[in-house]
Short mmCIF file of C-alpha atoms in Angstrom, two decimals:
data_model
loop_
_atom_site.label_atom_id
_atom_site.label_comp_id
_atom_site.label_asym_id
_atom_site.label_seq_id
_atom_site.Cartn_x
_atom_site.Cartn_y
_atom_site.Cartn_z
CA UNK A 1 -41.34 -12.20 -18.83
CA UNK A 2 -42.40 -8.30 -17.40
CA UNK A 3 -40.17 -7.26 -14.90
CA UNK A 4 -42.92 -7.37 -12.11
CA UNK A 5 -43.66 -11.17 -12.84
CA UNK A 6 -40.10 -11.60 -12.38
CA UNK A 7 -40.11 -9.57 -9.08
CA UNK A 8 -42.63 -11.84 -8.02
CA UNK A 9 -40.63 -14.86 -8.75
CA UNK A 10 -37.94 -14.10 -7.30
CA UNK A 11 -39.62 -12.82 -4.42
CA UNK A 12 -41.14 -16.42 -3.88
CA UNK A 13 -38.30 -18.08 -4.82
CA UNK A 14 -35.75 -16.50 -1.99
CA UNK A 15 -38.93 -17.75 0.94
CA UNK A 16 -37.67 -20.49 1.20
CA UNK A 17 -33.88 -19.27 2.25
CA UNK A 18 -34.95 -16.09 4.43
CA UNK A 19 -35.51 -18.00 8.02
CA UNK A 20 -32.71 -20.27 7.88
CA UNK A 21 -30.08 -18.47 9.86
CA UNK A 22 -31.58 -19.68 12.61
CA UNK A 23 -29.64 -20.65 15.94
CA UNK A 24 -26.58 -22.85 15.98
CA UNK A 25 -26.28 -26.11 17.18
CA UNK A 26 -22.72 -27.12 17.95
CA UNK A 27 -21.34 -30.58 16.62
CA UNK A 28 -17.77 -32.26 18.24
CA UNK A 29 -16.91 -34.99 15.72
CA UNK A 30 -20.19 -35.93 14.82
CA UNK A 31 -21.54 -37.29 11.67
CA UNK A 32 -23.75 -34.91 10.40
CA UNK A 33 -24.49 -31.17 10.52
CA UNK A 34 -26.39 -29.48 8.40
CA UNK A 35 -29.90 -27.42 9.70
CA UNK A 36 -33.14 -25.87 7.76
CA UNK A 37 -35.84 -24.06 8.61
CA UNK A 38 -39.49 -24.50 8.10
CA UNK A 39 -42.10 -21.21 8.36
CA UNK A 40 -42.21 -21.55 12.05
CA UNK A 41 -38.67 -21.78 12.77
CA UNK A 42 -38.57 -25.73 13.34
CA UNK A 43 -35.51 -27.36 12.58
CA UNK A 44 -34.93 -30.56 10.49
CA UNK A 45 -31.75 -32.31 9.70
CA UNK A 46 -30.49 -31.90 6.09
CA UNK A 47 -27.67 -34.42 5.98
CA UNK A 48 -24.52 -32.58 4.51
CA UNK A 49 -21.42 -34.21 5.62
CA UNK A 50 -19.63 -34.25 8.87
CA UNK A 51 -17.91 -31.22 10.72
CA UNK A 52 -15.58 -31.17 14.00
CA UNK A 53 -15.75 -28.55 16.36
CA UNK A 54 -18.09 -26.30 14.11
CA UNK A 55 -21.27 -24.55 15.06
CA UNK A 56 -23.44 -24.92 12.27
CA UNK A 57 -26.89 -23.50 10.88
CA UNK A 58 -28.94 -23.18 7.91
CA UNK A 59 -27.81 -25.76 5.45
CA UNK A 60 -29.57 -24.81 2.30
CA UNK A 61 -29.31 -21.51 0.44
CA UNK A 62 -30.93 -22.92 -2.53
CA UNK A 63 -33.19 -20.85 -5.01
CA UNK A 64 -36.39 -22.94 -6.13
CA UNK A 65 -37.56 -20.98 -8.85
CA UNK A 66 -35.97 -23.00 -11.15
CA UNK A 67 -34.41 -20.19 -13.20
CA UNK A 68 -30.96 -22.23 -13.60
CA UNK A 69 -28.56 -22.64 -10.85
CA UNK A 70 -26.04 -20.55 -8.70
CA UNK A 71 -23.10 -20.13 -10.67
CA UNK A 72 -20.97 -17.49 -8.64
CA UNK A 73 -21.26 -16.32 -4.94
CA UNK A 74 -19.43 -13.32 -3.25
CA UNK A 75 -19.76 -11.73 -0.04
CA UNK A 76 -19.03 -8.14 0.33
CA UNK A 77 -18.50 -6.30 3.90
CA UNK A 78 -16.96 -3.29 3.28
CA UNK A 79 -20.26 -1.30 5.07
CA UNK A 80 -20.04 -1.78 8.55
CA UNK A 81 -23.87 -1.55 9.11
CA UNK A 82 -24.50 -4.08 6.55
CA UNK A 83 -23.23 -7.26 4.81
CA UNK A 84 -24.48 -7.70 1.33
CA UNK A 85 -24.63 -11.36 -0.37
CA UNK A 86 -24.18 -11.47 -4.24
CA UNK A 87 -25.64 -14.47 -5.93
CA UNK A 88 -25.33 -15.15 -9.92
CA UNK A 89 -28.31 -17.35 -10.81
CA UNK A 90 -28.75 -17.96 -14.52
CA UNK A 91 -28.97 -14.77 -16.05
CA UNK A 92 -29.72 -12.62 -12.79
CA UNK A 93 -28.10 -10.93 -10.04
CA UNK A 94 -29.87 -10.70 -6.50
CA UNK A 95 -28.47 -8.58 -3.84
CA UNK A 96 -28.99 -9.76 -0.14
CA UNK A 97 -28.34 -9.09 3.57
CA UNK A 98 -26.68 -11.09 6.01
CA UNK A 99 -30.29 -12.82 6.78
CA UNK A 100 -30.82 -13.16 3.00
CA UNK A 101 -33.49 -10.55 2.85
CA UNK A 102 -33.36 -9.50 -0.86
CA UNK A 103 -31.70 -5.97 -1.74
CA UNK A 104 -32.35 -5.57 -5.00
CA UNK A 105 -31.98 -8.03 -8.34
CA UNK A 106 -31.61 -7.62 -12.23
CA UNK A 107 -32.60 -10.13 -14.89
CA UNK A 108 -31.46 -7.94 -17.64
CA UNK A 109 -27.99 -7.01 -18.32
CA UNK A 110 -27.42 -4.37 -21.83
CA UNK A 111 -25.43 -2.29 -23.36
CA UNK A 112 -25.90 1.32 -24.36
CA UNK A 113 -26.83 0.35 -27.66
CA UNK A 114 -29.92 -2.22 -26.04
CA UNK A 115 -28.44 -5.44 -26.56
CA UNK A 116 -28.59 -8.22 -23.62
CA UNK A 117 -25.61 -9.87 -22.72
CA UNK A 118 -25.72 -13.57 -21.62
CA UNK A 119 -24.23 -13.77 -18.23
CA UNK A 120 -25.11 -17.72 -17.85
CA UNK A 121 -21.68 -18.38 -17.93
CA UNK A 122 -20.29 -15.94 -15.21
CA UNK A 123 -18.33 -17.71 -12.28
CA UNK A 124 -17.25 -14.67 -10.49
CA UNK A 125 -18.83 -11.56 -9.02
CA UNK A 126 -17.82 -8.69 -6.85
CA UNK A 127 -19.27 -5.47 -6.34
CA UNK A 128 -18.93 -2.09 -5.23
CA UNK A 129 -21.72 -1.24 -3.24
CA UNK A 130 -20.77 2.33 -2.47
CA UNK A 131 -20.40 3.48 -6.12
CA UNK A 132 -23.57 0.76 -7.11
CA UNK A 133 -21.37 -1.44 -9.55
CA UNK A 134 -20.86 -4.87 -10.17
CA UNK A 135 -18.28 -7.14 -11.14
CA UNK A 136 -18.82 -10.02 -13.78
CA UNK A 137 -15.83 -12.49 -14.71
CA UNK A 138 -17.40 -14.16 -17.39
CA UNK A 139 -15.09 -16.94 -18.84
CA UNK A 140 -17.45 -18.90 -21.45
CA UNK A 141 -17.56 -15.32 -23.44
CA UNK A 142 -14.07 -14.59 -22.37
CA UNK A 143 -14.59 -11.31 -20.87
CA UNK A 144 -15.21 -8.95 -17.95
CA UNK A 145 -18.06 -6.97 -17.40
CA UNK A 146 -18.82 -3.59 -15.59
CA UNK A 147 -22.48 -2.91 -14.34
CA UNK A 148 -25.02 -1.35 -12.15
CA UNK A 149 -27.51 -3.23 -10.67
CA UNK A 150 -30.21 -1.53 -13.40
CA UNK A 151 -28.23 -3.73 -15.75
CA UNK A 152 -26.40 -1.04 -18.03
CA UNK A 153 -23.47 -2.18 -18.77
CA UNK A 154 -20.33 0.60 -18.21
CA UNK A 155 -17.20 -1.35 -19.63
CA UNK A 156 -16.52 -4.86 -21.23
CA UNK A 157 -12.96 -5.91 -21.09
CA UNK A 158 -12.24 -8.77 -23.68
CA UNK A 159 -8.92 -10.26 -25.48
CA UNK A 160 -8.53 -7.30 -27.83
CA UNK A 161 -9.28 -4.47 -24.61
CA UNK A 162 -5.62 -5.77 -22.90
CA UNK A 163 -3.89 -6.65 -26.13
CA UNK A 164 -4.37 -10.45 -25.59
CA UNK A 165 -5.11 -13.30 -27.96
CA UNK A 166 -7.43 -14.85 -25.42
CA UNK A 167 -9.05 -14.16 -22.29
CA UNK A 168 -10.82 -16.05 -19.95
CA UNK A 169 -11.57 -13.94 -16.65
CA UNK A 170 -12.84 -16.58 -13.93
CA UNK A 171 -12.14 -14.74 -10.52
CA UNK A 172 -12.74 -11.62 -9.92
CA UNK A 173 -12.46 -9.33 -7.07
CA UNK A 174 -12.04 -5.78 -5.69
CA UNK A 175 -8.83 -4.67 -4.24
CA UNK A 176 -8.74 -2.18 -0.92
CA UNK A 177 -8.06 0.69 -3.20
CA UNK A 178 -11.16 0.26 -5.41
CA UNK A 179 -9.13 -1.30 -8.58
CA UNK A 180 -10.00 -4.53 -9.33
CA UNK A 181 -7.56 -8.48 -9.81
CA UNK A 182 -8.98 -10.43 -11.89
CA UNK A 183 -7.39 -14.40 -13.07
CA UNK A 184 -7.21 -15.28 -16.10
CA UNK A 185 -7.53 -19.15 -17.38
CA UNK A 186 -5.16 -18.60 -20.12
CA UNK A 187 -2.58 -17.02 -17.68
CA UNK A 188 -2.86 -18.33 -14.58
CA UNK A 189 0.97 -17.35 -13.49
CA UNK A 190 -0.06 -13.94 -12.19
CA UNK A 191 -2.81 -12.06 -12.34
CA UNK A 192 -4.64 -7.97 -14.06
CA UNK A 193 -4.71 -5.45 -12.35
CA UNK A 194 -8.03 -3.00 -13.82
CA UNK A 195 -9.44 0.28 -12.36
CA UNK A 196 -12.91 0.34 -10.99
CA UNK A 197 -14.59 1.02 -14.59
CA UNK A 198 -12.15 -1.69 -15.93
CA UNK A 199 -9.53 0.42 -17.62
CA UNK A 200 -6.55 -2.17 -17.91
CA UNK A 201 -3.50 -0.92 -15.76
CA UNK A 202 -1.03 -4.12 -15.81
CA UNK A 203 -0.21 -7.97 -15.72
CA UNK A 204 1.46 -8.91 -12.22
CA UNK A 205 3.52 -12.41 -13.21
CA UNK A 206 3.59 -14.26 -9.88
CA UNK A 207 7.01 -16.86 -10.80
CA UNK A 208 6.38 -20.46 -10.03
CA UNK A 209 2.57 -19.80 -9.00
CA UNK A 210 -0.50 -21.37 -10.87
CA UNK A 211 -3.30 -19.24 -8.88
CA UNK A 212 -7.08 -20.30 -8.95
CA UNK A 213 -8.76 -17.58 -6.60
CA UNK A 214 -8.04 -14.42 -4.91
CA UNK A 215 -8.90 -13.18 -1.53
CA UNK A 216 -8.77 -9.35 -0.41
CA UNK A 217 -8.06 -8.10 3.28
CA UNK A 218 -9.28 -4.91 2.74
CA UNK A 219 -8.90 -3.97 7.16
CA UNK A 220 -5.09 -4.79 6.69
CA UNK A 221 -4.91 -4.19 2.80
CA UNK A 222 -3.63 -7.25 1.99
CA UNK A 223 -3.91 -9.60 -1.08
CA UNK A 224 -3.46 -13.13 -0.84
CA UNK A 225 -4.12 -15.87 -3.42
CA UNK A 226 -4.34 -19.76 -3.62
CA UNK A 227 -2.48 -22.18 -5.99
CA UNK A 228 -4.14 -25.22 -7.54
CA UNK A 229 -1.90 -26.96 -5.44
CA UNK A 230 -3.42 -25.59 -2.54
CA UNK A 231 -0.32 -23.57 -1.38
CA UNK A 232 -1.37 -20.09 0.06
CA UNK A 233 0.30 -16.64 -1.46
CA UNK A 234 0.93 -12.68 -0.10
CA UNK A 235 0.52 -11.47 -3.46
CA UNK A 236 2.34 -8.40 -1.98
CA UNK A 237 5.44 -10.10 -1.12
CA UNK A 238 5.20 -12.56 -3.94
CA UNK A 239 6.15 -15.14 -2.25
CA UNK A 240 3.98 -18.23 -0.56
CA UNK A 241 3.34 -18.24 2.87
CA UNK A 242 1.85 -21.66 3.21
CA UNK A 243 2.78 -24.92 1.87
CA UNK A 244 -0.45 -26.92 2.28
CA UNK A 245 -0.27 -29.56 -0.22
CA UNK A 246 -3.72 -29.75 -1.13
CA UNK A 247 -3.76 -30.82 -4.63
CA UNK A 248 -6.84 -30.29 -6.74
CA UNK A 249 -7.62 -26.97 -4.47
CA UNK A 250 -10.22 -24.86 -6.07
CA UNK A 251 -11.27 -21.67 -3.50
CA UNK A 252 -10.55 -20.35 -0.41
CA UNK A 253 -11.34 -17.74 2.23
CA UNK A 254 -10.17 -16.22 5.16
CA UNK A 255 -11.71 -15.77 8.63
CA UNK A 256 -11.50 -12.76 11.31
CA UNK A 257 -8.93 -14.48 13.34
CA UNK A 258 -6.31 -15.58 10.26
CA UNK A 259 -7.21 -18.93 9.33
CA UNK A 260 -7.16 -19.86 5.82
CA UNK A 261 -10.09 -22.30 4.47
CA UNK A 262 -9.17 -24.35 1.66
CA UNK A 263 -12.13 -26.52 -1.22
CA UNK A 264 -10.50 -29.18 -2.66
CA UNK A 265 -13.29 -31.29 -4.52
CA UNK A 266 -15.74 -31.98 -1.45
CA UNK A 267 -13.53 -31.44 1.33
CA UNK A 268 -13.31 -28.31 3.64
CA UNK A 269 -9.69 -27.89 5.26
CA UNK A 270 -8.40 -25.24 7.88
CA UNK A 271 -5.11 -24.04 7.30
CA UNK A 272 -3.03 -21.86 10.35
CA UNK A 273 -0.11 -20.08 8.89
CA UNK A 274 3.17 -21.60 10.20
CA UNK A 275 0.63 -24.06 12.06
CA UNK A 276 -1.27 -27.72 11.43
CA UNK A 277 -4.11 -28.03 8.54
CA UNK A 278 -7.08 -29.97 9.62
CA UNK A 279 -9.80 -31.21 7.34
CA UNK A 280 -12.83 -29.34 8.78
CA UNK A 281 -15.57 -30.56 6.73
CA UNK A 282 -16.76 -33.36 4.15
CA UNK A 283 -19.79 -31.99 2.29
CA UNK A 284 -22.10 -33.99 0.04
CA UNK A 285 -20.85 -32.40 -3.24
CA UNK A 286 -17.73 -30.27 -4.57
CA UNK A 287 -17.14 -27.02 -3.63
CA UNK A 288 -16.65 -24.60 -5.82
CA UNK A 289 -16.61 -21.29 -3.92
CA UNK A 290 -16.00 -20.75 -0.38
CA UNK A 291 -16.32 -17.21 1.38
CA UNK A 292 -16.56 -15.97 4.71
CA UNK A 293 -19.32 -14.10 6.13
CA UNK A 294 -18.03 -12.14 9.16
CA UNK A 295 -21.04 -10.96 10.31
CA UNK A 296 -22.71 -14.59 10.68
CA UNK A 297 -18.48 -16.05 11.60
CA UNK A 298 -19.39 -18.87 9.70
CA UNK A 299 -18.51 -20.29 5.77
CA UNK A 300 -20.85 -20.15 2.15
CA UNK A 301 -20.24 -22.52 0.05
CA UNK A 302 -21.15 -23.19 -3.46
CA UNK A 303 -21.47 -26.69 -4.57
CA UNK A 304 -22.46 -28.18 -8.09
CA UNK A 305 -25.95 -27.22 -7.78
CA UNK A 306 -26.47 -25.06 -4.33
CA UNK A 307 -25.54 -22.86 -2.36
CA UNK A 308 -25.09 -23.69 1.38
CA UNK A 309 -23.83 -22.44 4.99
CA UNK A 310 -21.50 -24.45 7.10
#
């Protein structure tokens, strides 16, 4: 397909999730929640779950141009002016704003020699807008990759880069300094440390933790980390700092004000450190990446087959 056929697509495909911001209606307890947007900014109900005490808007971030599903979602607000939304959907990228107005995309990834990698099976992506690269953990083909959004690939970190006999990289994301923490299936007890262009610097073991996903404060510079069994850790200190017991916990994020949000299959919970857990949210399918969007306030999730707000 020529590139400017697969502009187009795209182009189409995003209509459908560029007016659904929208404006919030608040639920208290109430079954049901979720909002979207027609061309004239009328709202239906898109049944989703049930949230307490939640504003919510814009249910569905869904792309319809049936070019495979959304397989990793990351948010990225390190530019005050702007807050860019990364979306993996079969074997493209696409770039975003915080109203989902589309940035830029690429539907080719290569390497200096011309051959196309398969990114299909990335779960993971993080970027670094400033220098224009990209971040691929891509577990089925056990390795990491280092981009641009033109699609040349700069670095691919496998097994045999970090001395390994496997590698599966499934989270991946970039730490305040510019390095990069990435978790590895195969060794799940700590976690690499790379450099921006994915030079390998060291393995951090983590005793007694079995980490699943990473999350980067990069206004206080902290790194914390959640365990499958939901318990919350300051990778810094080493140590846990929450005890949740949320077994089964697959992602979580971290809001402006301190509160932890945990997945754990299709449930949403609210953790306070050194205060009560609530579940916050029952959603209509599992979730397998949460993130926060500060400038909406407000959750992404990723589900088994879309992408939605809460």
């Amino acid at each position: 397909m020529s590139m400017k056929k697969r502009a187009v697509l795209i182009a189409i495909s995003l209509i459908s999730i560029t007016n659904m911001w929208g404006s919030a209606k608040s639920i208290t307890n109430a079954p049901y929640e979720g909002y979207q947007y027609d061309a004239d900014g009328v709202s239906t109900a898109a049944p989703l779950g049930y949230v307490a005490d939640k504003s919510v808007s814009g249910r569905d971030l869904r792309l319809e141009s049936g070019s495979g599903k959304v397989t990793a979602l990351a948010v990225d607000a390190s530019d005050s002016a702007m807050e860019r939304l990364y979306l993996v959907q079969g074997g493209c990228v696409i770039e975003t704003d915080e109203n989902l107005q589309v940035r830029a995309f690429c539907d080719r990834f290569y390497d200096a020699a011309g051959n196309t990698l398969d990114i299909t099976g990335v779960q993971s992506v993080a970027a670094d807008p400033a220098q224009g690269l990209l971040y691929l953990a891509d577990a089925r083909h056990g390795r990491l990759i280092v981009a641009d959004m033109t699609g040349l690939v700069h670095t691919v970190v496998t097994a045999q880069t970090i001395n390994r006999d496997s590698f599966a990289p499934f989270c991946v994301e970039r730490a305040a300094d510019g390095g990069l923490l990435v978790l590895d299936r195969n060794a799940m007890g700590g976690y690499y440390r790379f450099s921006a262009q994915g030079m390998p610097e060291r393995y951090v073991d983590v005793p007694g933790a079995n980490l699943c996903d990473l999350y980067v404060d990069g206004l206080m510079q902290k790194v914390y980390a959640l365990g499958t069994g939901g318990d919350i850790w300051d990778l810094d200190a080493g140590a846990p700092i929450t005890s949740a017991g949320i077994p089964g916990a697959a992602s979580f994020t971290r809001d402006g004000s301190g509160s932890f949000y945990i997945a754990q299959a299709s449930k949403i919970w609210r953790v306070i450190p050194d205060g009560p857990q609530e579940e916050m949210a029952l959603c209509e399918q599992p979730v397998a990446v949460l993130a926060y969007s500060p400038f909406k306030d407000g959750l992404l999730a990723l589900g088994a087959d879309s992408a939605f707000r809460l």
